Amino acid sequence: MVRKRAVVAAAVVGTIALGTGVGVWAASDEGGGDAPGSARQSSSGRLSGGDSPATPSASPSPSRSYPLSRAPRTIPAVRSHTPARGPGWQPRPGARVVVDDDALADEGRLLAGELGLAYAGRKADARAGDVRLALGGGGGGGGGQESYTLTVRDGRVDISGPGEAGVFYGTRTLKQEVHGGGTAPEGVVRDEPAKPVRAFMLDIARKPFDETWIEDRIRELGDLKYNELGLHFSDDQAFRIESSTHPEIVSPDHLTKAQVGKIVDLAASRHITVVPEIDSPGHLGAVIAAHPDLQLRNVNGVATRGAIDISKDASAKIVDDLLDEYAGLFTGGRWHLGGDEYQALTVSDPGASYPQLAAAARRKYGSAATVADLATGWLNDRAATVRAHDRTLRAWNDGFFRDTAVRPAQDLQVAYWTGKEIGARQPAEYLSAGRKVINYNDEFLYYVLGQPQTFVYPTGQRIYEQWNPRVLRGTTAVPARYDGQILGGAFAVWCDLAGAQTQAQVAAGIRMPLRATAQKLWDPGRPALSWTDFRKLADRLG
């Protein structure tokens, strides 16, 4: 479980203005949704059955007959809603948020601040008008730690789940219900994500993003039920986080450890794990700039951009120093090792071009060993360093090499982003070998500033209509039998041409892609809403 502190001062930021007497029935379907009075929302968001629609008065009489409620409209959509007859729930004066376990205090205080309610702490019983948060029960259909049940009945709301994360997601659903329509509909929501990894990755190495911008994204991600923020903070252009072991490598424009600590704590309060990436043995230009003796050079003495010389013990030491140091700062259970685009392996004959690497490979792994074996061993050694800190590990797919005597550690997850590398392999090769894979498909999920090479800015509509987690490469899905090995996906911002957009432009540009990706990771099925209606819903929810 991610580290969790009472980061609640920000709860009042963004507290929504609550209208009274505006029920979800009054919020139109904008031409593309299903009618009110439906019986159940399926796992793909579709509604079926039910009674005829009706619109209640603004101040419903206790004696009136209510139509069956309709499923709430949220992003991502809830996966199941059992309707009921009743007025629903609105925040009212004197209403409280209560919890049945002190472990839910952060979630309770946050929700109270957002909905303008009092936080009453741990209480044995909730009264009419209250929202009660509770641990226990089965949550959604699978009953995992991220599942929850949200019940609106008898003038109050009960949100329960087996884990704190699930209860938090239930509060996000309630917040959106109220924000989008004023009233949470009567009935029972049972909800859970399809995929355990729902990530946003940010390149702060090529372009610095300030602490406030990152914290704003964390709040946005939390409301969309993302559970991971990746930070790529070391590359050829810069090293962006304060270091005590190697201060000489840190770029002037960087985040302090105190700032990163605040980011990690805020993320933890939203059940988001911050996943660091120190990419190696390529993409280490900022480190090499301070240690030119570690620069990889070819047989002619020409420096290889961004590549560290992995035949030198000092290269391993400096990277391991950094991995050990930042394990104390990034306290979540996941770590990205990088491993991609090591330039020594992009030439036609690595052994001839880099004889020092070939010799080191033979010394370490035997007379038949290759430069690819040495690079695989490097990745395994870095994995061992981080594994000692009890982290789950991943690396880019082009850091895994075919036909090597040294095999990548079996617990390394594959971050699959491209099929453009030399000797590119289809995703099914990794899956058939039993590896777990995370989808970073650069065809849909890469927002690359300046659109260099063949990249174009991804659109939310294309993700929403054409992508799902099994579409790992290009536009073709892998067979359904591999679905269980695909842990989820990540929408990534890369800053190759850092000046192409401002921070504000990036935030605006990724707004709808983030929402579309959230929907498809929570429920990969065909969404109920058209893209036009989904976009209108996003505008209404804010």
Coordinates of C-alpha atoms in Angstrom, one line a residue:
M1 CA 0.0 0.0 0.0
V2 CA 1.2 3.5 -0.8
R3 CA 2.4 5.7 2.1
K4 CA -0.6 7.7 3.4
R5 CA -0.5 10.9 5.3
A6 CA -3.2 13.4 6.3
V7 CA -2.6 15.7 3.4
V8 CA -6.0 17.4 3.8
A9 CA -5.1 21.1 3.7
A10 CA -5.7 21.0 -0.1
A11 CA -9.1 19.4 0.4
V12 CA -10.8 22.8 0.4
V13 CA -9.1 23.7 -2.8
G14 CA -11.6 23.2 -5.6
T15 CA -14.5 22.8 -3.3
I16 CA -17.5 22.8 -5.6
A17 CA -20.4 25.1 -5.6
L18 CA -23.5 23.0 -4.9
G19 CA -26.8 23.9 -6.3
T20 CA -29.9 22.7 -4.5
G21 CA -32.8 20.9 -6.1
V22 CA -31.0 19.9 -9.2
G23 CA -31.3 16.1 -9.6
V24 CA -29.5 13.9 -12.0
W25 CA -32.9 13.5 -13.8
A26 CA -32.6 17.1 -14.8
A27 CA -29.3 16.6 -16.5
S28 CA -30.0 15.7 -20.1
D29 CA -28.4 12.9 -21.9
E30 CA -27.3 15.4 -24.5
G31 CA -28.7 13.4 -27.3
G32 CA -26.6 10.3 -26.9
G33 CA -27.3 8.6 -23.6
D34 CA -30.0 6.2 -22.3
A35 CA -33.2 7.3 -20.7
P36 CA -33.9 7.7 -17.0
G37 CA -35.5 4.8 -15.2
S38 CA -33.2 2.1 -16.4
A39 CA -32.7 -1.1 -14.4
R40 CA -29.0 -1.6 -14.4
Q41 CA -25.8 -0.4 -16.0
S42 CA -23.6 -3.2 -17.3
S43 CA -19.9 -3.5 -17.2
S44 CA -19.6 -1.6 -20.5
G45 CA -21.8 1.2 -19.2
R46 CA -24.9 0.3 -21.1
L47 CA -28.3 0.6 -19.5
S48 CA -31.3 -1.6 -20.2
G49 CA -34.8 -2.1 -19.0
G50 CA -36.7 0.0 -16.5
D51 CA -39.7 2.3 -16.2
S52 CA -40.7 5.4 -18.1
P53 CA -38.8 8.6 -17.3
A54 CA -40.2 11.3 -15.1
T55 CA -38.8 14.5 -13.6
P56 CA -39.2 15.1 -9.9
S57 CA -39.9 18.5 -8.4
A58 CA -37.1 20.5 -7.0
S59 CA -38.2 19.9 -3.4
P60 CA -39.7 16.4 -3.6
S61 CA -42.6 15.5 -1.3
P62 CA -42.1 12.5 0.9
S63 CA -45.3 11.0 -0.3
R64 CA -44.7 11.2 -4.0
S65 CA -43.8 8.3 -6.2
Y66 CA -40.4 8.4 -7.7
P67 CA -39.2 6.9 -11.0
L68 CA -36.4 4.4 -10.9
S69 CA -33.2 6.2 -10.8
R70 CA -30.7 6.1 -13.6
A71 CA -27.0 5.3 -13.3
P72 CA -24.8 8.2 -12.4
R73 CA -22.7 9.8 -15.2
T74 CA -19.1 9.8 -14.1
I75 CA -15.6 9.5 -15.7
P76 CA -14.8 6.7 -15.7
A77 CA -18.3 5.3 -15.9
V78 CA -19.4 3.1 -13.0
R79 CA -19.6 -0.5 -14.0
S80 CA -22.8 -1.5 -12.3
H81 CA -25.8 0.4 -10.9
T82 CA -28.9 -1.1 -9.4
P83 CA -31.6 1.6 -9.5
A84 CA -34.2 2.3 -6.8
R85 CA -37.0 4.7 -6.3
G86 CA -36.3 7.7 -4.1
P87 CA -35.2 11.3 -4.1
G88 CA -31.4 10.6 -4.1
W89 CA -29.0 12.6 -1.9
Q90 CA -27.7 16.1 -1.9
P91 CA -25.4 17.9 0.5
R92 CA -27.5 19.8 3.0
P93 CA -26.8 22.0 6.0
G94 CA -25.9 20.0 9.0
A95 CA -24.9 16.9 7.0
R96 CA -21.7 15.2 8.0
V97 CA -19.1 12.8 6.8
V98 CA -18.5 10.0 9.3
V99 CA -16.1 7.0 9.2
D100 CA -16.1 3.6 10.8
D101 CA -12.3 3.4 11.0
D102 CA -9.7 6.0 11.7
A103 CA -7.8 4.8 8.7
L104 CA -10.4 6.6 6.5
A105 CA -9.9 10.0 8.2
D106 CA -8.0 11.4 5.2
E107 CA -10.7 10.3 2.7
G108 CA -13.4 11.7 5.0
R109 CA -11.8 15.0 5.5
L110 CA -11.1 15.4 1.8
L111 CA -14.7 14.6 0.8
A112 CA -16.1 16.9 3.5
G113 CA -14.1 19.8 2.3
E114 CA -15.0 19.2 -1.3
L115 CA -18.8 18.9 -0.6
G116 CA -19.0 21.6 2.0
L117 CA -19.9 19.1 4.8
A118 CA -18.7 18.8 8.4
Y119 CA -16.2 16.1 9.1
A120 CA -17.4 14.3 12.3
G121 CA -14.8 11.6 12.5
R122 CA -15.4 8.1 13.7
K123 CA -19.0 7.5 14.7
A124 CA -20.9 4.3 15.4
D125 CA -24.0 5.4 13.5
A126 CA -24.8 7.7 10.7
R127 CA -27.9 9.9 10.6
A128 CA -30.1 11.1 7.8
G129 CA -28.1 13.4 5.5
D130 CA -24.7 11.9 6.3
V131 CA -22.1 10.2 4.2
R132 CA -20.6 7.2 5.9
L133 CA -17.3 5.7 4.9
A134 CA -16.6 2.1 6.0
L135 CA -14.0 -0.6 5.5
G136 CA -15.3 -4.1 4.8
G137 CA -17.6 -5.9 2.5
G138 CA -17.0 -7.1 -1.0
G139 CA -16.9 -3.9 -2.9
G140 CA -17.4 -4.5 -6.6
G141 CA -17.8 -7.9 -8.3
G142 CA -14.2 -9.0 -7.7
G143 CA -13.9 -7.7 -4.2
G144 CA -10.3 -6.4 -4.7
Q145 CA -8.8 -3.5 -2.7
E146 CA -9.8 -1.0 -5.3
S147 CA -13.5 -2.1 -5.4
Y148 CA -16.3 -0.3 -3.6
T149 CA -20.0 -0.2 -3.1
L150 CA -21.9 3.1 -2.9
T151 CA -25.4 3.0 -1.6
V152 CA -27.9 5.9 -1.6
R153 CA -30.8 5.1 0.6
D154 CA -33.0 6.6 3.3
G155 CA -31.5 10.0 2.8
R156 CA -27.9 9.1 3.3
V157 CA -24.9 7.7 1.5
D158 CA -22.8 4.6 2.5
I159 CA -19.5 4.0 0.8
S160 CA -17.7 0.8 1.7
G161 CA -14.9 -1.4 0.3
P162 CA -12.4 -3.9 1.4
G163 CA -9.5 -1.4 1.1
E164 CA -8.9 2.3 1.6
A165 CA -8.3 2.8 -2.1
G166 CA -11.7 1.5 -3.0
V167 CA -13.5 3.7 -0.5
F168 CA -11.5 6.7 -1.9
Y169 CA -12.8 5.8 -5.4
G170 CA -16.3 5.7 -4.1
T171 CA -15.8 9.2 -2.8
R172 CA -14.7 10.3 -6.3
T173 CA -17.9 8.9 -7.7
L174 CA -20.0 10.7 -5.2
K175 CA -18.1 14.0 -5.8
Q176 CA -18.7 13.7 -9.6
E177 CA -22.4 12.8 -9.1
V178 CA -23.0 15.9 -7.0
H179 CA -20.8 18.1 -9.2
G180 CA -22.3 16.9 -12.4
G181 CA -26.0 17.0 -11.4
G182 CA -26.4 18.2 -7.9
T183 CA -27.9 14.9 -6.7
A184 CA -26.5 11.4 -6.2
P185 CA -29.1 9.0 -7.5
E186 CA -30.9 6.5 -5.4
G187 CA -29.6 2.9 -5.7
V188 CA -26.5 0.9 -5.4
V189 CA -23.2 1.3 -7.4
R190 CA -20.8 -1.7 -7.4
D191 CA -17.6 -0.7 -9.1
E192 CA -14.0 -1.8 -9.6
P193 CA -11.3 -1.2 -12.2
A194 CA -10.6 -3.7 -15.0
K195 CA -6.8 -3.0 -14.7
P196 CA -4.6 -2.6 -11.7
V197 CA -2.2 -0.1 -13.4
R198 CA -3.7 3.2 -14.5
A199 CA -0.9 5.6 -15.0
F200 CA 0.2 8.9 -16.2
M201 CA 3.9 9.4 -17.0
L202 CA 5.7 12.8 -17.1
D203 CA 9.1 13.7 -18.6
I204 CA 10.4 16.4 -16.3
A205 CA 14.0 15.8 -17.4
R206 CA 13.7 17.5 -20.8
K207 CA 11.3 20.1 -19.6
P208 CA 11.0 21.2 -16.0
F209 CA 7.5 21.2 -14.6
D210 CA 6.9 23.1 -11.4
E211 CA 5.6 21.6 -8.2
T212 CA 2.3 23.3 -8.4
W213 CA 1.6 22.0 -11.9
I214 CA 2.4 18.5 -10.8
E215 CA 0.2 18.7 -7.8
D216 CA -2.6 20.0 -9.9
R217 CA -2.2 16.9 -12.1
I218 CA -2.3 14.7 -9.1
R219 CA -5.6 16.1 -8.0
E220 CA -6.9 15.6 -11.5
L221 CA -5.6 12.1 -11.7
G222 CA -7.1 11.2 -8.3
D223 CA -10.6 12.3 -9.4
L224 CA -10.2 10.1 -12.5
K225 CA -9.2 7.1 -10.4
Y226 CA -5.6 6.8 -11.8
N227 CA -3.3 5.1 -9.3
E228 CA 0.2 5.9 -10.7
L229 CA 2.3 8.9 -11.6
G230 CA 5.5 8.2 -13.4
L231 CA 8.4 10.7 -13.2
H232 CA 11.2 10.5 -15.7
F233 CA 13.6 12.9 -14.1
S234 CA 17.0 11.9 -15.6
D235 CA 18.0 12.1 -19.3
D236 CA 20.6 13.6 -21.6
Q237 CA 19.2 17.1 -21.1
A238 CA 19.0 17.4 -17.4
F239 CA 18.8 15.7 -14.0
R240 CA 15.9 17.3 -12.2
I241 CA 15.9 16.2 -8.5
E242 CA 18.2 17.2 -5.7
S243 CA 20.8 14.6 -4.9
S244 CA 23.0 14.2 -1.8
T245 CA 25.1 11.4 -3.1
H246 CA 26.0 13.1 -6.4
P247 CA 25.1 16.8 -6.2
E248 CA 27.4 17.5 -9.2
I249 CA 24.9 15.9 -11.6
V250 CA 21.9 18.0 -10.6
S251 CA 20.7 20.6 -13.1
P252 CA 20.1 24.2 -11.9
D253 CA 16.4 24.0 -12.5
H254 CA 15.3 21.1 -10.3
L255 CA 12.9 20.0 -7.6
T256 CA 14.2 19.8 -4.1
K257 CA 13.7 16.7 -2.1
A258 CA 11.3 18.6 0.1
Q259 CA 9.2 19.4 -2.9
V260 CA 9.3 15.8 -4.1
G261 CA 8.3 14.7 -0.7
K262 CA 5.2 16.9 -0.8
I263 CA 4.4 15.5 -4.2
V264 CA 4.8 11.9 -3.0
D265 CA 2.6 12.6 0.1
L266 CA -0.1 14.4 -1.9
A267 CA -0.2 11.5 -4.4
A268 CA -0.4 8.9 -1.5
S269 CA -3.4 10.8 -0.1
R270 CA -5.1 10.1 -3.5
H271 CA -3.9 6.5 -3.5
I272 CA -1.4 7.3 -6.3
T273 CA 2.0 5.7 -6.4
V274 CA 4.8 7.9 -7.7
V275 CA 7.0 5.7 -9.9
P276 CA 10.5 7.1 -10.5
E277 CA 12.6 6.3 -13.5
I278 CA 16.4 6.7 -13.8
D279 CA 16.9 5.4 -17.2
S280 CA 20.2 3.5 -17.8
P281 CA 22.5 2.6 -19.5
G282 CA 21.3 5.0 -22.1
H283 CA 19.8 8.4 -21.5
L284 CA 22.4 9.3 -18.9
G285 CA 23.8 12.4 -20.6
A286 CA 23.3 14.7 -17.6
V287 CA 25.2 12.2 -15.3
I288 CA 28.0 11.8 -17.9
A289 CA 28.4 15.6 -18.3
A290 CA 29.7 15.6 -14.7
H291 CA 31.7 12.4 -15.2
P292 CA 33.1 12.5 -18.7
D293 CA 35.4 9.5 -17.9
L294 CA 32.3 7.3 -17.9
Q295 CA 31.2 8.3 -21.4
L296 CA 31.0 5.3 -23.8
R297 CA 33.3 5.8 -26.8
N298 CA 33.6 3.6 -29.9
V299 CA 36.7 2.0 -31.3
N300 CA 37.6 5.3 -32.9
G301 CA 37.3 7.3 -29.6
V302 CA 34.1 9.0 -30.7
A303 CA 31.7 9.6 -27.8
T304 CA 28.3 7.9 -27.9
R305 CA 25.6 10.3 -26.9
G306 CA 23.9 9.6 -23.6
A307 CA 25.5 6.2 -23.2
I308 CA 27.5 5.2 -20.1
D309 CA 30.4 2.7 -20.5
I310 CA 29.0 -0.4 -18.8
S311 CA 32.4 -2.1 -18.9
K312 CA 33.5 0.2 -16.0
D313 CA 32.8 -0.6 -12.4
A314 CA 32.5 3.1 -11.7
S315 CA 29.5 3.3 -14.0
A316 CA 27.6 0.8 -12.0
K317 CA 28.5 2.4 -8.8
I318 CA 27.2 5.9 -9.6
V319 CA 23.9 4.5 -10.9
D320 CA 23.5 2.2 -7.9
D321 CA 24.3 5.2 -5.6
L322 CA 21.4 7.0 -7.1
L323 CA 19.0 4.1 -7.1
D324 CA 19.7 3.5 -3.4
E325 CA 19.4 7.2 -2.6
Y326 CA 16.0 7.8 -4.3
A327 CA 14.5 4.6 -2.9
G328 CA 14.3 6.5 0.4
L329 CA 12.4 9.4 -1.3
F330 CA 10.0 7.5 -3.6
T331 CA 8.4 5.1 -1.1
G332 CA 5.9 3.4 -3.3
G333 CA 6.2 -0.2 -4.3
R334 CA 7.0 0.3 -8.1
W335 CA 10.1 1.3 -10.0
H336 CA 11.0 1.9 -13.6
L337 CA 14.5 0.9 -14.6
G338 CA 14.4 2.2 -18.2
G339 CA 16.9 0.1 -20.2
D340 CA 15.9 1.4 -23.7
E341 CA 17.9 2.9 -26.6
Y342 CA 21.4 2.0 -25.5
Q343 CA 23.2 3.2 -28.6
A344 CA 25.9 0.6 -28.5
L345 CA 23.3 -1.9 -29.6
T346 CA 22.0 0.1 -32.5
V347 CA 25.0 -0.4 -34.7
S348 CA 25.5 -3.3 -37.1
D349 CA 28.4 -4.9 -35.2
P350 CA 28.4 -3.8 -31.5
G351 CA 31.4 -6.0 -30.6
A352 CA 33.5 -4.5 -33.3
S353 CA 32.4 -0.9 -32.7
Y354 CA 32.8 -1.2 -28.9
P355 CA 35.6 -3.8 -28.2
Q356 CA 35.8 -2.9 -24.5
L357 CA 32.1 -3.9 -24.1
A358 CA 32.7 -7.2 -26.0
A359 CA 35.7 -8.0 -23.8
A360 CA 33.8 -7.2 -20.6
A361 CA 31.0 -9.5 -21.7
R362 CA 33.4 -12.4 -22.3
R363 CA 35.1 -11.8 -18.9
K364 CA 31.8 -11.8 -17.1
Y365 CA 29.7 -14.3 -19.0
G366 CA 32.1 -16.6 -21.0
S367 CA 33.8 -16.7 -24.4
A368 CA 30.5 -16.7 -26.4
A369 CA 29.0 -13.7 -24.6
T370 CA 27.9 -10.6 -26.6
V371 CA 27.4 -6.9 -25.9
A372 CA 23.7 -7.6 -25.6
D373 CA 24.5 -10.1 -22.8
L374 CA 26.5 -7.4 -21.0
A375 CA 23.6 -5.0 -21.4
T376 CA 21.1 -7.6 -20.1
G377 CA 23.4 -8.3 -17.1
W378 CA 23.5 -4.5 -16.4
L379 CA 19.7 -4.4 -16.3
N380 CA 19.6 -7.4 -14.0
D381 CA 22.2 -5.9 -11.7
R382 CA 20.3 -2.7 -11.4
A383 CA 17.1 -4.7 -10.8
A384 CA 18.9 -6.4 -7.9
T385 CA 19.8 -3.1 -6.4
V386 CA 16.2 -1.8 -6.4
R387 CA 14.7 -5.2 -5.6
A388 CA 16.6 -5.0 -2.3
H389 CA 14.2 -2.1 -1.5
D390 CA 11.2 -4.3 -2.1
R391 CA 10.0 -2.8 -5.3
T392 CA 8.1 -4.2 -8.3
L393 CA 10.3 -3.6 -11.4
R394 CA 9.7 -2.7 -15.0
A395 CA 11.8 -1.8 -18.1
W396 CA 11.1 -0.6 -21.6
N397 CA 10.5 -3.4 -24.1
D398 CA 13.6 -2.4 -26.2
G399 CA 15.7 -3.2 -23.1
F400 CA 14.9 -6.9 -23.6
F401 CA 17.0 -8.6 -26.2
R402 CA 16.4 -11.7 -28.2
D403 CA 18.8 -14.7 -28.3
T404 CA 21.0 -13.7 -25.4
A405 CA 22.6 -16.2 -23.1
V406 CA 21.9 -13.9 -20.2
R407 CA 18.1 -13.6 -19.7
P408 CA 16.3 -10.7 -18.2
A409 CA 15.1 -11.3 -14.7
Q410 CA 11.7 -13.0 -14.8
D411 CA 10.1 -10.5 -12.4
L412 CA 10.8 -7.6 -14.8
Q413 CA 7.6 -6.3 -16.2
V414 CA 7.6 -5.1 -19.8
A415 CA 6.7 -1.4 -20.4
Y416 CA 5.8 -1.9 -24.1
W417 CA 5.9 1.4 -26.0
T418 CA 7.2 0.8 -29.5
G419 CA 7.8 -1.7 -32.3
K420 CA 10.3 0.6 -34.1
E421 CA 13.5 -0.5 -32.5
I422 CA 16.1 -2.6 -34.3
G423 CA 15.1 -6.2 -34.1
A424 CA 11.6 -5.2 -33.0
R425 CA 9.5 -7.9 -31.5
Q426 CA 5.7 -8.3 -31.4
P427 CA 4.1 -7.9 -28.0
A428 CA 3.0 -11.6 -28.2
E429 CA 6.6 -12.6 -27.9
Y430 CA 6.8 -11.1 -24.4
L431 CA 3.4 -12.4 -23.4
S432 CA 3.9 -15.9 -24.7
A433 CA 7.1 -16.0 -22.5
G434 CA 4.9 -15.4 -19.5
R435 CA 5.8 -11.7 -18.9
K436 CA 3.5 -9.2 -17.5
V437 CA 3.1 -6.1 -19.7
I438 CA 2.1 -2.5 -19.2
N439 CA 0.7 -0.7 -22.3
Y440 CA 2.5 2.5 -23.3
N441 CA 1.5 2.2 -27.0
D442 CA 3.2 5.2 -28.7
E443 CA 0.6 5.1 -31.4
F444 CA -2.1 6.3 -29.0
L445 CA -0.6 7.2 -25.6
Y446 CA 2.5 9.3 -26.4
Y447 CA 2.1 13.1 -26.2
V448 CA 5.4 14.2 -27.6
L449 CA 6.0 18.0 -27.5
G450 CA 6.7 19.4 -30.9
Q451 CA 5.5 16.2 -32.7
P452 CA 9.0 15.2 -33.8
Q453 CA 9.7 12.3 -36.2
T454 CA 6.4 10.5 -36.8
F455 CA 4.7 11.5 -33.6
V456 CA 1.4 13.4 -33.6
Y457 CA -0.5 14.6 -30.6
P458 CA -3.0 11.9 -29.5
T459 CA -6.6 12.8 -29.2
G460 CA -9.0 11.6 -26.6
Q461 CA -11.5 10.6 -29.3
R462 CA -9.1 8.2 -30.9
I463 CA -8.2 6.6 -27.6
Y464 CA -11.9 6.4 -26.6
E465 CA -13.1 4.9 -29.9
Q466 CA -10.1 2.8 -31.1
W467 CA -7.8 1.8 -28.2
N468 CA -8.0 -0.6 -25.3
P469 CA -5.4 -2.2 -23.1
R470 CA -4.9 -5.2 -25.5
V471 CA -3.9 -2.8 -28.3
L472 CA -0.2 -2.8 -27.4
R473 CA 1.4 -2.0 -30.7
G474 CA 0.0 -0.1 -33.6
T475 CA -3.7 -0.5 -33.9
T476 CA -4.0 -4.3 -33.6
A477 CA -5.1 -6.0 -30.3
V478 CA -3.2 -9.1 -29.0
P479 CA -5.4 -12.2 -28.5
A480 CA -7.8 -12.1 -25.6
R481 CA -6.0 -15.0 -23.9
Y482 CA -3.3 -12.6 -22.9
D483 CA -5.6 -10.1 -21.3
G484 CA -4.7 -11.2 -17.7
Q485 CA -1.0 -10.5 -18.3
I486 CA -1.7 -6.9 -19.4
L487 CA -1.6 -5.0 -16.1
G488 CA -2.9 -1.8 -17.5
G489 CA -1.5 1.2 -19.3
A490 CA 0.1 4.6 -19.1
F491 CA -0.5 7.9 -20.9
A492 CA 2.9 9.6 -21.3
V493 CA 4.0 13.2 -21.9
W494 CA 7.5 13.4 -23.5
C495 CA 9.2 16.7 -23.9
D496 CA 11.5 16.1 -26.9
L497 CA 11.0 19.7 -28.1
A498 CA 10.6 21.3 -24.7
G499 CA 9.7 24.8 -25.9
A500 CA 6.9 23.7 -28.2
Q501 CA 4.2 24.1 -25.5
T502 CA 3.9 25.8 -22.2
Q503 CA 2.9 24.0 -19.0
A504 CA -0.6 25.4 -19.4
Q505 CA -0.8 24.2 -23.0
V506 CA 0.3 20.7 -22.0
A507 CA -2.4 20.6 -19.3
A508 CA -5.1 21.6 -21.8
G509 CA -3.7 19.3 -24.5
I510 CA -3.8 16.2 -22.3
R511 CA -7.1 16.9 -20.6
M512 CA -9.4 14.8 -22.8
P513 CA -6.8 12.1 -23.6
L514 CA -6.4 11.5 -19.8
R515 CA -10.2 11.1 -19.4
A516 CA -10.5 8.8 -22.4
T517 CA -7.6 6.7 -21.1
A518 CA -9.1 6.5 -17.6
Q519 CA -12.3 5.3 -19.1
K520 CA -10.7 2.5 -21.1
L521 CA -8.5 1.3 -18.2
W522 CA -11.4 1.2 -15.8
D523 CA -13.6 -0.6 -18.3
P524 CA -12.1 -1.7 -21.7
G525 CA -15.5 -2.4 -23.2
R526 CA -17.2 -0.2 -25.8
P527 CA -18.4 2.9 -23.8
A528 CA -22.1 3.7 -23.6
L529 CA -21.7 7.3 -24.4
S530 CA -20.8 8.6 -27.8
W531 CA -17.6 10.7 -28.0
T532 CA -19.6 13.9 -28.3
D533 CA -21.6 13.1 -25.1
F534 CA -18.5 11.9 -23.3
R535 CA -16.8 15.3 -24.1
K536 CA -19.9 17.2 -22.9
L537 CA -19.9 15.1 -19.7
A538 CA -16.3 16.0 -19.1
D539 CA -17.1 19.7 -19.6
R540 CA -19.9 19.4 -17.1
L541 CA -17.8 17.6 -14.5
G542 CA -14.9 20.0 -14.8

